[in-house]
């Protein structure tokens, strides 16, 4: 069975540019969440989508946006990139509801220069 | 903000020894999860313990949960070099009914041959 897949695996962008990261959840999982992990820290929650609706948002600026498609895959978009956006971006999928495990993809390593 | 905090920040042991990591959290929870991360890659789900459970085992892993002290511990018995990784505890984000998580900063475990 395929796990959570993310693309691309690595990305280098210049300050001010825009980036789109993609995530495909485990088959049957309708919830997708995005996390940002900077070096030396734990992952920080950015967004959660369930049934194509935003169900939660972390403390991130409006430069960050996301959406979920009818097949439950998701995109994370970041505009006007800053050096501080350099991080590992992780996508997690899960079944609906609390008390269930979240399964993570391998992440996209974004470097902003 | 961080909900869970792991202790110690780093742990270095020899193969065959046991490794114990602790996690403290701030608010009431209905479950707590432990994850492993190898070299900045994706997180691997290890175990979920519910608030009505005190102890749970999975292979060489033993997790305890003390809701009165708002703390959990992860014990890895007979450690192997392959256990070298960062370990994170995660709790449901307060006020959400969906599977989004708050992570601590993690414990970096080094197991030497």
Coordinates of C-alpha atoms in Angstrom, one line a residue:
Chain A
X1 CA 0.0 0.0 0.0
X2 CA 1.3 3.5 -0.9
X3 CA 1.9 5.8 2.0
X4 CA 1.7 9.5 2.0
X5 CA 3.6 10.9 -1.0
X6 CA 5.0 14.4 -1.3
X7 CA 6.5 16.2 -4.2
X8 CA 9.0 17.5 -4.9
X9 CA 11.5 16.1 -2.3
X10 CA 13.9 19.1 -2.6
X11 CA 13.4 22.6 -3.8
X12 CA 15.5 25.7 -4.0
X13 CA 13.8 29.0 -4.5
X14 CA 14.8 32.7 -4.4
X15 CA 13.5 35.2 -2.0
X16 CA 10.2 36.7 -3.2
X17 CA 9.3 33.7 -5.4
X18 CA 6.3 31.5 -5.0
X19 CA 6.2 27.8 -4.3
X20 CA 3.7 25.0 -4.5
X21 CA 4.1 21.7 -2.6
X22 CA 2.0 18.7 -3.2
X23 CA 0.7 15.8 -1.1
X24 CA -1.2 12.6 -1.8
X25 CA -2.8 11.0 1.2
X26 CA -3.1 7.3 2.0
X27 CA -6.0 5.8 0.2
X28 CA -9.2 6.2 2.2
X29 CA -7.8 9.1 4.3
X30 CA -9.9 12.2 3.9
X31 CA -7.9 14.5 6.2
X32 CA -4.7 16.2 5.2
X33 CA -2.5 18.3 7.5
X34 CA 0.6 20.4 6.7
X35 CA 3.4 21.1 9.1
X36 CA 6.6 23.1 8.9
X37 CA 9.7 21.9 10.6
X38 CA 12.7 24.1 11.0
X39 CA 16.1 22.7 11.9
X40 CA 16.3 21.6 15.5
X41 CA 12.6 22.0 16.2
X42 CA 9.5 19.9 16.2
X43 CA 6.9 20.2 13.4
X44 CA 4.6 23.2 13.6
X45 CA 1.0 22.9 12.4
X46 CA 0.1 25.0 9.4
X47 CA -3.2 23.8 8.0
X48 CA -5.7 21.0 8.1
X49 CA -8.2 20.1 5.4
X50 CA -11.0 17.7 5.6
X51 CA -13.5 17.1 2.8
X52 CA -12.0 20.0 0.9
X53 CA -12.7 22.4 3.7
X54 CA -10.2 24.1 5.9
X55 CA -10.7 22.8 9.4
X56 CA -7.7 24.4 11.2
X57 CA -5.0 26.9 10.8
X58 CA -1.9 27.5 12.7
X59 CA -0.1 30.7 13.5
X60 CA 1.3 31.4 10.0
X61 CA 1.0 34.5 7.8
X62 CA -1.4 34.9 4.9
X63 CA 1.4 34.2 2.5
X64 CA 0.7 30.5 3.3
X65 CA -2.4 29.0 1.7
X66 CA -3.6 25.5 0.9
X67 CA -6.4 23.6 -0.7
X68 CA -7.7 20.1 -1.0
X69 CA -8.9 18.5 -4.2
X70 CA -11.9 16.1 -4.7
X71 CA -9.4 13.1 -4.7
X72 CA -8.2 14.4 -1.2
X73 CA -4.8 15.3 -2.4
X74 CA -3.6 18.7 -1.3
X75 CA -1.4 21.6 -2.2
X76 CA 0.4 24.1 0.0
X77 CA 1.3 27.4 -1.5
X78 CA 3.7 30.0 -0.1
X79 CA 4.0 33.4 -1.7
X80 CA 6.7 36.0 -1.4
X81 CA 9.2 33.6 0.1
X82 CA 11.5 34.7 2.9
X83 CA 14.7 33.2 4.0
X84 CA 12.9 32.1 7.2
X85 CA 10.6 29.9 5.2
X86 CA 13.5 27.5 4.6
X87 CA 12.3 24.3 6.3
X88 CA 11.1 20.7 5.9
X89 CA 7.4 20.8 5.0
X90 CA 5.6 17.7 6.1
X91 CA 2.2 16.4 5.0
X92 CA 0.2 14.0 7.1
X93 CA -3.0 12.1 6.4
X94 CA -5.4 10.5 8.8
X95 CA -8.9 9.2 9.2
X96 CA -11.4 11.6 10.5
X97 CA -11.6 12.4 14.1
X98 CA -9.3 12.8 17.0
X99 CA -7.6 9.9 18.6
X100 CA -6.4 8.5 15.3
X101 CA -2.8 8.2 14.1
X102 CA -1.4 10.7 11.6
X103 CA 0.8 9.2 8.9
X104 CA 3.5 11.5 7.5
X105 CA 5.2 11.7 4.1
X106 CA 8.9 12.1 3.7
X107 CA 8.6 15.8 3.4
X108 CA 9.7 18.5 1.0
X109 CA 13.0 20.2 1.9
X110 CA 12.6 23.9 0.8
X111 CA 15.7 26.1 0.7
X112 CA 15.2 29.8 0.1
X113 CA 18.3 31.7 -1.0
Chain B
X1 CA 3.6 27.3 21.0
X2 CA 4.9 23.9 22.1
X3 CA 2.4 21.7 24.0
X4 CA 4.7 18.8 24.7
X5 CA 8.3 19.0 25.9
X6 CA 10.7 16.1 25.7
X7 CA 13.4 15.4 28.1
X8 CA 16.4 14.9 27.7
X9 CA 17.1 16.9 24.6
X10 CA 19.9 14.4 23.7
X11 CA 20.7 11.0 24.8
X12 CA 23.8 8.9 24.0
X13 CA 23.9 5.2 24.9
X14 CA 25.6 1.9 23.8
X15 CA 23.9 -0.8 21.9
X16 CA 22.0 -3.2 24.2
X17 CA 21.2 -0.5 26.8
X18 CA 17.7 0.8 27.4
X19 CA 16.7 4.3 26.4
X20 CA 14.1 6.3 28.3
X21 CA 12.6 9.6 27.0
X22 CA 10.1 11.7 28.8
X23 CA 7.4 14.1 27.6
X24 CA 5.4 16.6 29.6
X25 CA 2.4 18.4 28.3
X26 CA 0.2 21.3 29.4
X27 CA -3.5 20.7 28.7
X28 CA -5.9 17.8 29.1
X29 CA -5.6 15.3 26.3
X30 CA -7.5 12.2 25.1
X31 CA -4.4 10.6 23.6
X32 CA -0.7 11.0 23.1
X33 CA 1.5 9.8 20.3
X34 CA 5.2 9.1 19.8
X35 CA 7.0 9.5 16.5
X36 CA 10.5 8.8 15.3
X37 CA 12.4 10.9 12.7
X38 CA 15.5 9.7 11.0
X39 CA 17.9 12.4 9.7
X40 CA 15.4 15.1 9.0
X41 CA 13.1 12.9 7.0
X42 CA 9.5 12.1 7.5
X43 CA 8.0 11.1 10.9
X44 CA 7.2 7.5 11.5
X45 CA 4.3 6.8 13.9
X46 CA 5.4 4.5 16.8
X47 CA 2.5 4.2 19.2
X48 CA -0.6 5.9 20.4
X49 CA -1.8 5.7 24.0
X50 CA -5.2 6.9 25.0
X51 CA -6.0 8.8 28.2
X52 CA -7.7 5.8 29.8
X53 CA -4.6 3.7 29.3
X54 CA -1.6 3.7 31.6
X55 CA 0.8 1.6 29.7
X56 CA 1.2 0.2 26.2
X57 CA 3.7 -2.1 24.5
X58 CA 4.8 -2.5 20.9
X59 CA 7.8 -4.7 20.3
X60 CA 10.7 -3.2 22.1
X61 CA 8.8 -0.1 22.9
X62 CA 7.0 0.6 26.2
X63 CA 5.0 3.8 26.6
X64 CA 3.4 5.0 29.9
X65 CA 1.0 7.8 30.4
X66 CA 0.3 9.6 33.7
X67 CA -2.6 12.1 33.1
X68 CA -2.4 13.3 36.7
X69 CA 1.2 14.5 36.1
X70 CA 0.6 15.3 32.4
X71 CA 3.6 13.3 31.4
X72 CA 4.5 10.3 29.3
X73 CA 7.6 8.2 28.9
X74 CA 8.9 6.1 26.0
X75 CA 11.2 3.2 26.8
X76 CA 13.2 1.5 24.1
X77 CA 14.7 -1.8 25.4
X78 CA 17.9 -3.4 24.1
X79 CA 18.7 -0.5 21.8
X80 CA 20.2 -1.0 18.4
X81 CA 22.3 1.4 16.2
X82 CA 19.3 1.6 13.9
X83 CA 17.3 3.2 16.7
X84 CA 19.4 6.4 16.3
X85 CA 16.9 9.1 15.5
X86 CA 15.0 11.9 17.0
X87 CA 11.9 11.0 19.0
X88 CA 8.9 13.3 19.4
X89 CA 5.8 13.2 21.5
X90 CA 2.7 14.7 20.0
X91 CA -0.7 15.7 21.5
X92 CA -3.9 16.8 19.9
X93 CA -4.1 20.5 19.3
X94 CA -6.3 22.0 22.0
X95 CA -9.8 22.8 21.0
X96 CA -9.8 20.7 17.8
X97 CA -11.8 17.6 17.1
X98 CA -9.6 16.5 14.3
X99 CA -6.3 14.8 14.1
X100 CA -3.9 17.7 14.2
X101 CA -1.0 17.6 16.5
X102 CA 1.3 19.7 18.6
X103 CA 4.9 18.4 18.9
X104 CA 7.6 19.0 21.3
X105 CA 11.2 19.7 20.3
X106 CA 12.2 16.1 20.5
X107 CA 14.9 13.9 22.0
X108 CA 17.9 13.1 19.8
X109 CA 19.0 9.5 20.5
X110 CA 22.4 8.3 19.5
X111 CA 23.0 4.5 19.9
X112 CA 26.7 3.6 19.4
X113 CA 27.7 0.1 18.3

